[in-house]
Short mmCIF file of C-alpha atoms and ligand atoms in Angstrom, two decimals:
data_model
loop_
_atom_site.label_atom_id
_atom_site.label_comp_id
_atom_site.label_asym_id
_atom_site.label_seq_id
_atom_site.Cartn_x
_atom_site.Cartn_y
_atom_site.Cartn_z
CA MET A 17 -0.03 0.07 -0.04
CA THR A 18 2.82 2.39 1.03
CA GLY A 19 4.50 1.53 -2.12
CA LEU A 20 1.57 2.32 -4.21
CA LYS A 21 1.14 5.74 -2.34
CA ALA A 22 4.85 6.50 -3.05
CA LEU A 23 4.34 5.71 -6.68
CA PHE A 24 1.27 7.90 -6.76
CA VAL A 25 3.17 10.74 -5.18
CA LEU A 26 6.10 10.27 -7.55
CA LEU A 27 3.88 10.30 -10.51
CA CYS A 28 2.22 13.50 -9.41
CA ILE A 29 5.64 15.14 -9.09
CA LEU A 30 6.75 13.77 -12.47
CA LEU A 31 3.58 15.03 -14.11
CA THR A 32 3.93 18.52 -12.41
CA PHE A 33 7.40 18.77 -13.93
CA LEU A 34 6.08 17.62 -17.27
CA THR A 35 3.26 20.16 -17.22
CA TYR A 36 5.14 22.98 -15.79
CA THR A 37 4.62 26.05 -17.98
CA PRO A 38 5.94 29.59 -17.33
CA ILE A 39 3.07 32.05 -16.86
CA PRO A 40 2.83 35.74 -17.82
CA GLU A 41 4.75 38.28 -15.74
CA ASN A 42 1.80 40.47 -14.79
CA ILE A 43 -0.30 37.67 -13.27
CA GLU A 44 -1.12 38.31 -9.65
CA GLU A 45 -0.18 35.48 -7.09
CA PRO A 46 2.17 34.04 -9.59
CA TRP A 47 3.21 31.04 -7.44
CA LYS A 48 -0.36 30.13 -6.65
CA ILE A 49 -1.50 30.21 -10.29
CA MET A 50 1.49 28.37 -11.36
CA ALA A 51 0.83 25.56 -8.96
CA LEU A 52 -2.93 25.32 -9.78
CA ASN A 53 -1.98 25.47 -13.45
CA ALA A 54 0.47 22.51 -13.05
CA PHE A 55 -1.79 20.67 -10.77
CA GLY A 56 -4.77 21.11 -13.15
CA LYS A 57 -2.82 20.08 -16.14
CA SER A 58 -1.37 17.04 -14.41
CA PHE A 59 -4.88 16.02 -13.25
CA ILE A 60 -6.11 16.13 -16.99
CA LEU A 61 -3.02 14.11 -17.97
CA MET A 62 -3.84 11.43 -15.46
CA GLY A 63 -7.48 11.59 -16.50
CA LEU A 64 -6.44 11.13 -20.09
CA LEU A 65 -4.06 8.05 -19.08
CA ILE A 66 -7.00 6.57 -16.98
CA GLU A 67 -9.16 7.06 -20.18
CA CYS A 68 -6.77 5.15 -22.12
CA THR A 69 -6.98 2.13 -19.81
CA GLY A 70 -10.75 2.18 -20.78
CA PHE A 71 -11.62 2.52 -17.05
CA MET A 72 -13.31 5.99 -17.15
CA LYS A 73 -13.68 8.89 -19.36
CA LEU A 74 -12.06 12.25 -18.60
CA GLU A 75 -15.53 13.90 -18.45
CA ASP A 76 -16.72 11.28 -15.74
CA LEU A 77 -13.59 11.79 -13.69
CA LEU A 78 -13.91 15.67 -13.69
CA SER A 79 -17.63 15.35 -12.97
CA MET A 80 -16.98 13.18 -9.84
CA VAL A 81 -14.22 15.70 -8.57
CA ILE A 82 -16.47 18.62 -9.11
CA MET A 83 -19.43 16.84 -7.19
CA LEU A 84 -17.05 16.68 -4.04
CA ASP A 85 -17.60 20.38 -4.02
CA TYR A 86 -21.43 20.51 -4.02
CA THR A 87 -23.01 22.54 -1.28
CA GLU A 88 -26.37 21.89 0.58
CA PRO A 89 -28.98 25.02 0.43
CA LEU A 90 -27.97 26.44 3.77
CA SER A 91 -29.71 29.57 4.90
CA ASP A 92 -27.59 32.12 6.98
CA GLU A 93 -28.40 35.15 9.00
CA TYR A 94 -29.22 37.39 5.91
CA VAL A 95 -30.28 34.97 3.20
CA MET A 96 -32.89 32.15 3.09
CA VAL A 97 -31.58 29.51 0.62
CA THR A 98 -33.83 26.79 -0.82
CA ASP A 99 -33.73 24.13 -3.38
CA THR A 100 -36.79 23.38 -5.59
CA THR A 101 -37.76 22.77 -9.14
CA PHE A 102 -39.24 24.96 -11.80
CA ASN A 103 -40.92 23.09 -14.64
CA ASP A 104 -38.99 19.97 -13.28
CA ILE A 105 -35.56 21.86 -13.74
CA PRO A 106 -33.56 22.06 -10.36
CA VAL A 107 -33.24 25.69 -9.12
CA ARG A 108 -31.85 27.24 -6.01
CA LEU A 109 -33.34 30.40 -4.65
CA TYR A 110 -31.59 33.00 -2.48
CA LEU A 111 -34.26 35.21 -0.66
CA PRO A 112 -32.97 38.26 1.49
CA LYS A 113 -34.43 37.97 4.87
CA ARG A 114 -34.43 41.75 5.52
CA LYS A 115 -37.84 43.21 5.52
CA SER A 116 -38.40 45.35 2.34
CA GLU A 117 -40.93 48.14 1.79
CA SER A 118 -40.61 47.73 -2.01
CA LEU A 119 -40.28 44.93 -4.51
CA ARG A 120 -36.83 43.57 -5.03
CA ARG A 121 -34.32 43.43 -7.97
CA ALA A 122 -33.60 39.86 -9.08
CA VAL A 123 -30.78 38.00 -10.85
CA ILE A 124 -31.06 34.81 -12.76
CA TYR A 125 -27.66 33.06 -12.98
CA PHE A 126 -26.28 30.21 -14.94
CA HIS A 127 -23.15 28.26 -13.99
CA GLY A 128 -20.29 27.48 -16.22
CA GLY A 129 -18.66 24.05 -16.96
CA ALA A 130 -18.42 23.65 -20.68
CA PHE A 131 -22.02 22.16 -20.88
CA CYS A 132 -20.43 19.04 -19.46
CA PHE A 133 -19.96 19.65 -15.85
CA GLY A 134 -21.03 21.45 -12.59
CA SER A 135 -24.17 22.82 -10.94
CA PHE A 136 -25.20 25.87 -8.95
CA LYS A 137 -24.37 23.68 -6.04
CA GLN A 138 -20.78 24.20 -6.35
CA SER A 139 -19.24 26.16 -3.58
CA PRO A 140 -18.04 29.13 -5.77
CA TYR A 141 -21.49 29.58 -7.35
CA ASP A 142 -23.16 29.32 -3.99
CA SER A 143 -20.83 31.84 -2.38
CA LEU A 144 -21.42 34.18 -5.48
CA ASN A 145 -25.19 33.94 -5.67
CA ARG A 146 -25.37 34.41 -1.81
CA TRP A 147 -23.25 37.30 -1.96
CA THR A 148 -25.17 38.98 -4.82
CA ALA A 149 -28.45 38.24 -2.92
CA ASN A 150 -26.96 39.95 0.13
CA ARG A 151 -25.07 42.84 -1.24
CA LEU A 152 -27.84 43.98 -3.59
CA ASP A 153 -30.72 42.96 -1.47
CA ALA A 154 -31.93 41.02 -4.54
CA VAL A 155 -33.63 37.75 -5.16
CA VAL A 156 -31.29 35.36 -7.02
CA MET A 157 -32.56 32.23 -8.92
CA THR A 158 -30.02 29.89 -10.33
CA ALA A 159 -30.86 26.79 -12.38
CA ASP A 160 -29.05 23.79 -13.48
CA TYR A 161 -29.38 22.05 -16.86
CA ARG A 162 -28.89 18.56 -18.16
CA LEU A 163 -25.25 18.12 -19.31
CA ALA A 164 -23.14 16.66 -22.09
CA PRO A 165 -21.97 14.17 -23.14
CA GLN A 166 -25.27 12.42 -22.13
CA TYR A 167 -27.34 15.39 -23.48
CA HIS A 168 -26.37 17.71 -26.45
CA PHE A 169 -27.53 20.97 -27.76
CA PRO A 170 -30.52 22.03 -27.57
CA VAL A 171 -31.32 20.14 -24.35
CA GLN A 172 -29.07 22.53 -22.13
CA LEU A 173 -30.75 25.63 -23.66
CA GLU A 174 -34.41 24.29 -23.55
CA ASP A 175 -33.90 23.43 -19.64
CA ALA A 176 -32.46 26.92 -18.91
CA ILE A 177 -35.38 28.62 -20.86
CA SER A 178 -37.86 26.42 -19.23
CA ALA A 179 -36.74 27.56 -15.72
CA VAL A 180 -36.50 31.18 -16.88
CA LYS A 181 -40.12 31.07 -18.21
CA TYR A 182 -41.53 29.66 -15.03
CA PHE A 183 -39.72 32.22 -12.85
CA LEU A 184 -40.90 35.21 -15.02
CA GLN A 185 -44.68 34.27 -14.62
CA ASP A 186 -46.28 37.40 -12.82
CA GLU A 187 -47.53 35.17 -9.93
CA VAL A 188 -44.13 33.55 -9.20
CA LEU A 189 -42.59 37.03 -9.41
CA ARG A 190 -45.24 38.33 -7.01
CA LYS A 191 -44.68 35.29 -4.67
CA TYR A 192 -40.85 36.21 -4.25
CA GLY A 193 -41.39 40.03 -4.16
CA VAL A 194 -39.45 40.58 -7.35
CA ASP A 195 -39.83 43.91 -9.44
CA PRO A 196 -40.67 42.69 -12.98
CA HIS A 197 -38.94 45.67 -14.45
CA ARG A 198 -35.45 45.07 -12.57
CA ILE A 199 -34.49 41.53 -13.61
CA CYS A 200 -30.96 40.57 -15.00
CA ILE A 201 -29.84 37.23 -16.64
CA ALA A 202 -26.18 36.47 -15.95
CA GLY A 203 -23.80 33.64 -16.34
CA ASP A 204 -20.03 32.78 -16.78
CA SER A 205 -18.33 30.68 -19.58
CA SER A 206 -20.99 28.32 -20.97
CA GLY A 207 -23.50 29.87 -18.55
CA GLY A 208 -22.57 33.20 -20.40
CA THR A 209 -23.43 31.28 -23.65
CA LEU A 210 -26.79 30.34 -22.28
CA THR A 211 -27.48 33.83 -20.85
CA ALA A 212 -26.79 35.41 -24.51
CA ALA A 213 -28.65 32.80 -26.26
CA ILE A 214 -31.71 33.12 -23.86
CA THR A 215 -31.70 36.85 -24.23
CA GLN A 216 -31.82 36.50 -27.96
CA VAL A 217 -34.57 33.73 -27.88
CA MET A 218 -36.73 35.89 -25.55
CA GLN A 219 -36.98 38.40 -28.36
CA ASN A 220 -39.73 36.09 -29.72
CA TYR A 221 -41.71 36.16 -26.50
CA PRO A 222 -42.86 39.92 -26.08
CA GLU A 223 -44.28 39.54 -22.73
CA LEU A 224 -41.16 37.87 -21.32
CA LYS A 225 -38.72 40.05 -23.25
CA GLN A 226 -39.68 43.26 -21.45
CA LYS A 227 -39.01 41.65 -18.19
CA ILE A 228 -35.23 41.19 -19.04
CA LYS A 229 -33.76 44.52 -18.10
CA LEU A 230 -30.09 43.56 -18.40
CA GLN A 231 -27.75 40.65 -19.50
CA ALA A 232 -24.17 40.05 -17.91
CA LEU A 233 -21.76 37.80 -19.74
CA LEU A 234 -18.72 36.70 -17.72
CA TYR A 235 -15.79 35.44 -19.87
CA PRO A 236 -18.74 33.86 -22.19
CA ALA A 237 -18.11 31.31 -25.07
CA LEU A 238 -20.02 32.65 -28.03
CA GLN A 239 -18.86 30.98 -31.18
CA ALA A 240 -17.19 27.78 -32.36
CA ILE A 241 -17.05 28.13 -35.99
CA ASP A 242 -13.64 29.63 -36.12
CA SER A 243 -10.99 27.82 -33.93
CA HIS A 244 -8.17 29.96 -34.98
CA LEU A 245 -9.03 33.21 -33.34
CA PRO A 246 -5.90 35.28 -31.88
CA SER A 247 -6.94 34.28 -28.41
CA HIS A 248 -7.07 30.55 -29.29
CA LEU A 249 -3.45 30.73 -30.74
CA GLU A 250 -2.14 32.89 -28.08
CA ASN A 251 -3.59 30.60 -25.32
CA GLU A 252 -3.16 27.12 -26.98
CA HIS A 253 -1.31 26.22 -23.91
CA GLY A 254 -3.29 28.68 -21.71
CA ILE A 255 -3.60 28.63 -17.97
CA LEU A 256 -5.96 25.80 -16.74
CA LEU A 257 -7.87 25.94 -20.02
CA THR A 258 -5.94 24.74 -23.03
CA ARG A 259 -7.16 24.58 -26.61
CA ASP A 260 -7.18 20.80 -26.83
CA ILE A 261 -9.58 20.67 -23.85
CA ALA A 262 -11.65 23.39 -24.81
CA VAL A 263 -12.13 21.92 -28.44
CA ARG A 264 -12.90 18.60 -26.90
CA PHE A 265 -15.50 19.80 -24.56
CA THR A 266 -17.09 22.26 -27.16
CA SER A 267 -17.60 19.44 -29.61
CA LEU A 268 -19.22 17.30 -26.97
CA TYR A 269 -21.95 19.94 -26.57
CA PHE A 270 -22.96 19.07 -30.25
CA THR A 271 -21.96 15.37 -30.64
CA LYS A 272 -20.18 12.44 -29.27
CA ASN A 273 -18.61 11.86 -32.58
CA LYS A 274 -14.76 12.39 -32.25
CA THR A 275 -14.54 13.33 -35.99
CA LEU A 276 -15.79 16.77 -34.99
CA THR A 277 -13.08 17.19 -32.28
CA GLN A 278 -10.46 16.22 -34.72
CA LEU A 279 -11.87 18.53 -37.40
CA MET A 280 -12.29 21.46 -35.07
CA GLU A 281 -8.61 21.07 -33.93
CA ARG A 282 -7.62 21.98 -37.44
CA ASN A 283 -10.39 24.37 -38.08
CA GLN A 284 -11.80 22.46 -40.87
CA HIS A 285 -15.15 21.48 -39.27
CA MET A 286 -17.52 23.82 -41.17
CA PRO A 287 -19.56 22.91 -44.25
CA LEU A 288 -19.84 25.09 -47.22
CA GLU A 289 -23.30 26.21 -46.35
CA SER A 290 -21.87 28.14 -43.37
CA LYS A 291 -20.08 30.66 -45.47
CA HIS A 292 -22.40 33.39 -44.97
CA LEU A 293 -21.88 33.09 -41.12
CA PHE A 294 -18.09 33.94 -41.11
CA LYS A 295 -18.76 37.62 -41.47
CA PHE A 296 -20.10 37.52 -37.82
CA VAL A 297 -16.91 36.24 -36.35
CA ASN A 298 -14.46 37.94 -38.67
CA TRP A 299 -11.88 38.98 -36.19
CA SER A 300 -9.94 41.01 -38.52
CA ILE A 301 -12.79 43.41 -38.42
CA LEU A 302 -14.55 42.86 -35.24
CA LEU A 303 -11.55 42.76 -32.76
CA PRO A 304 -9.94 46.14 -31.47
CA GLU A 305 -6.52 46.54 -33.21
CA LYS A 306 -4.79 45.95 -29.84
CA PHE A 307 -5.92 42.43 -29.82
CA ARG A 308 -5.28 41.59 -33.52
CA ARG A 309 -1.59 42.38 -32.90
CA ASN A 310 0.46 40.87 -35.75
CA HIS A 311 -1.92 37.81 -36.35
CA VAL A 312 -2.87 37.24 -39.95
CA TYR A 313 -6.33 36.49 -41.04
CA THR A 314 -6.82 33.74 -43.21
CA GLU A 315 -10.04 32.70 -45.02
CA PRO A 316 -11.59 29.59 -43.48
CA ILE A 317 -11.51 26.39 -45.67
CA LEU A 318 -14.88 25.02 -45.82
CA GLY A 319 -16.70 21.70 -47.01
CA LEU A 320 -13.43 19.67 -46.59
CA PHE A 321 -15.37 16.93 -44.75
CA ASN A 322 -19.10 17.99 -45.02
CA PHE A 323 -19.53 16.75 -41.59
CA SER A 324 -23.13 17.64 -40.67
CA VAL A 325 -23.77 19.08 -37.21
CA PRO A 326 -26.87 21.53 -37.66
CA GLY A 327 -26.22 23.16 -34.04
CA LEU A 328 -22.79 24.57 -35.26
CA MET A 329 -24.79 26.90 -37.54
CA ASP A 330 -27.35 27.93 -34.94
CA SER A 331 -27.22 31.16 -33.24
CA ARG A 332 -29.15 29.61 -30.12
CA ALA A 333 -26.08 27.55 -29.61
CA LEU A 334 -23.53 30.15 -30.74
CA PRO A 335 -24.92 33.69 -30.10
CA LEU A 336 -22.30 35.47 -32.21
CA LEU A 337 -23.90 33.92 -35.21
CA ALA A 338 -27.16 35.98 -34.79
CA ASN A 339 -27.58 38.64 -37.45
CA ASP A 340 -27.71 42.36 -36.70
CA LEU A 341 -31.60 42.43 -36.99
CA LEU A 342 -31.65 40.02 -34.03
CA LEU A 343 -29.14 41.90 -31.99
CA GLN A 344 -30.51 45.45 -32.40
CA ASN A 345 -33.30 45.24 -29.69
CA LEU A 346 -31.27 43.26 -27.07
CA PRO A 347 -31.28 44.54 -23.52
CA PRO A 348 -28.05 46.43 -22.37
CA ALA A 349 -25.18 44.15 -21.64
CA TYR A 350 -22.20 43.82 -19.33
CA ILE A 351 -19.34 41.76 -20.72
CA LEU A 352 -16.18 40.82 -18.98
CA THR A 353 -13.23 39.49 -20.76
CA CYS A 354 -9.82 38.12 -19.63
CA GLN A 355 -6.62 38.58 -21.44
CA TYR A 356 -5.22 35.13 -20.95
CA ASP A 357 -8.44 33.37 -21.91
CA LEU A 358 -8.97 31.13 -25.01
CA LEU A 359 -12.56 32.74 -25.17
CA ARG A 360 -11.38 36.27 -24.91
CA ASP A 361 -12.08 37.10 -28.55
CA ASP A 362 -15.76 35.68 -28.41
CA GLY A 363 -16.40 38.27 -25.76
CA LEU A 364 -14.44 41.09 -27.45
CA MET A 365 -16.40 40.46 -30.71
CA TYR A 366 -19.74 40.41 -29.19
CA VAL A 367 -19.02 43.83 -27.60
CA THR A 368 -18.17 45.00 -31.20
CA ARG A 369 -21.15 43.49 -32.70
CA LEU A 370 -23.58 44.65 -29.93
CA ARG A 371 -22.32 48.23 -30.10
CA ASN A 372 -22.49 48.36 -33.87
CA ALA A 373 -26.22 47.13 -33.50
CA GLY A 374 -26.88 49.97 -31.20
CA VAL A 375 -27.03 48.05 -27.90
CA LYS A 376 -25.58 49.70 -24.73
CA VAL A 377 -22.48 47.66 -23.67
CA ALA A 378 -20.38 48.12 -20.47
CA HIS A 379 -17.06 46.11 -21.05
CA ASP A 380 -14.44 45.25 -18.44
CA HIS A 381 -11.31 43.69 -19.49
CA ILE A 382 -8.97 42.15 -17.18
CA GLU A 383 -5.58 42.61 -18.33
CA ASN A 384 -4.03 39.91 -16.35
CA GLY A 385 -7.21 37.74 -16.12
CA ILE A 386 -7.31 33.94 -16.58
CA HIS A 387 -10.45 31.99 -17.60
CA GLY A 388 -12.68 30.62 -14.82
CA ALA A 389 -11.31 33.10 -11.96
CA LEU A 390 -14.78 32.97 -10.36
CA SER A 391 -14.51 29.20 -9.76
CA LEU A 392 -11.23 29.68 -7.79
CA MET A 393 -12.64 32.19 -5.37
CA THR A 394 -13.46 29.74 -2.59
CA ALA A 395 -11.42 27.29 -0.42
CA PRO A 396 -8.71 26.08 -0.74
CA PHE A 397 -7.77 28.33 -3.58
CA TYR A 398 -8.98 31.99 -2.62
CA VAL A 399 -7.59 33.32 -5.83
CA SER A 400 -7.72 37.17 -5.68
CA GLN A 401 -8.65 37.53 -9.50
CA GLY A 402 -11.94 35.77 -8.53
CA PHE A 403 -13.00 38.35 -6.15
CA LYS A 404 -11.97 40.99 -8.62
CA VAL A 405 -14.33 39.60 -11.20
CA ARG A 406 -17.07 39.37 -8.75
CA ASP A 407 -16.71 42.77 -7.47
CA LYS A 408 -16.74 44.29 -10.93
CA TYR A 409 -19.84 42.38 -11.94
CA ILE A 410 -21.69 43.30 -8.66
CA ALA A 411 -20.66 46.92 -8.94
CA TRP A 412 -22.12 47.12 -12.50
CA LEU A 413 -25.29 45.23 -11.28
CA ASP A 414 -25.76 47.53 -8.35
CA LYS A 415 -25.66 50.61 -10.44
CA ASN A 416 -27.68 49.44 -13.38
CA LEU A 417 -30.15 47.04 -12.27
C1 NAG B 21 -18.60 10.34 -37.24
O1 NAG B 21 -18.85 11.12 -38.21
C2 NAG B 21 -18.13 10.63 -39.59
C3 NAG B 21 -18.39 11.75 -40.64
O2 NAG B 21 -19.72 12.05 -40.91
C4 NAG B 21 -18.64 9.33 -39.99
O3 NAG B 21 -17.98 8.97 -41.10
C5 NAG B 21 -18.55 8.16 -38.79
O4 NAG B 21 -19.21 7.11 -39.11
C6 NAG B 21 -19.04 8.69 -37.55
N1 NAG B 21 -18.73 7.94 -36.40
C7 NAG B 21 -19.64 7.49 -35.47
C8 NAG B 21 -19.14 6.70 -34.45
O5 NAG B 21 -20.83 7.72 -35.57
C1 NAG B 22 -12.78 39.14 -43.16
O1 NAG B 22 -12.23 40.52 -43.28
C2 NAG B 22 -11.38 40.69 -44.24
C3 NAG B 22 -10.84 42.14 -44.08
O2 NAG B 22 -10.07 42.36 -42.98
C4 NAG B 22 -11.74 40.44 -45.57
O3 NAG B 22 -10.92 40.66 -46.63
C5 NAG B 22 -12.31 39.02 -45.61
O4 NAG B 22 -13.05 38.91 -46.88
C6 NAG B 22 -13.41 38.88 -44.56
N1 NAG B 22 -13.92 37.55 -44.52
C7 NAG B 22 -15.13 37.19 -44.27
C8 NAG B 22 -15.41 35.69 -44.30
O5 NAG B 22 -15.89 37.86 -43.85
C1 NAG B 23 -18.78 18.65 -49.90
O1 NAG B 23 -19.94 19.08 -50.50
C2 NAG B 23 -19.75 19.95 -51.58
C3 NAG B 23 -20.99 20.47 -52.10
O2 NAG B 23 -21.86 20.87 -51.15
C4 NAG B 23 -18.89 19.30 -52.71
O3 NAG B 23 -18.60 20.27 -53.67
C5 NAG B 23 -17.54 18.88 -52.05
O4 NAG B 23 -16.74 18.01 -52.92
C6 NAG B 23 -17.86 17.83 -50.71
N1 NAG B 23 -16.70 17.59 -50.23
C7 NAG B 23 -16.54 16.35 -49.84
C8 NAG B 23 -15.08 15.99 -49.13
O5 NAG B 23 -17.31 15.40 -49.83
#
């Protein structure tokens, strides 16, 4: 047994060396981030080794580990926390205990996790939503959705919409004391994808649309048709999130077929019929000069494989693919992007596209930011960037909602 343990520790040390990557100079808490990055990458590498033995898929291993961090709905001195279901979708509600003379503001929050993992039950989300309810004296509703690879697009989106529709009913809002004119939808990473997609889809429901006052997208994923954006190339071996892993999980949102992953790695996954969509993600036009740097735009090569995945051309899966007409009437947005994040350019291009369409956008860019900082906010990590993201988001909400 001792021998096995020693072997395990040795293997971890070896993997840490193998996965050691220097990090940019301006990163705060460099040693902590470097250790997290090495540990995260060792873990993925081990997961892939285990997957090779046929014992367990990487997704299942990650899910299991994330589940260890799930919290119970614990009320505290200020906020009453309850788990329930809306239209059969699991939701958690945070209701401030303070007496209020007037109706309250509300935030609907969707967690990240690449559509494959996680839940509002994870401690960082519990902490964030509790904080939001307390700080803003607001009602927070957060919903789960069924996950890939068992479920693919559009199941995730349909679950999310179903929970939102339930919550936005007049009698439900009345029950929780919510002001129907002061509701924001928010989410991080793939939760940001859902947020942007729901906000677009709601345009088709006039009576619901007017109840969404604002949208907040924290380092969101918004497209997958061009996998050679400058942020993809700069962060190919990015901190915690590498391009390989991002491509793998992105393709799992659409299909289990590994062919898509392989083609997306090479940016050769789109069919000829998708040609008209590339103007919506043309970074050589939509990215501010500062982020284009010396990257060279190359036209995508289409129809090489004619692999058909309809979701890849659907703006409900990839909100950047919406045309300007659809963007025009969207509610004002808050978009937060991070410099050292593969998904950075998705957020930056959406800022440009929304502004071009006349939508009011508040944009925060974290110059030394990494992807997923919010999820590193709680024990044992306490990464300072996580609090920075949270505080910027909350400050904007407080001022605008
Ligand atoms: C995956 O897709 C490719 C291309 O359409 C097809 O040839 C292959 O049979 C599919 N594989 C599976 C396991 O469905
Ligand atoms: C992208 O923009 C460049 C100009 O920077 C242009 O030459 C190219 O045709 C555009 N491509 C698409 C697909 O919109
Ligand atoms: C893909 O389809 C187009 C027509 O839609 C065709 O011209 C092309 O040869 C096809 N490519 C392959 C590899 O089958």
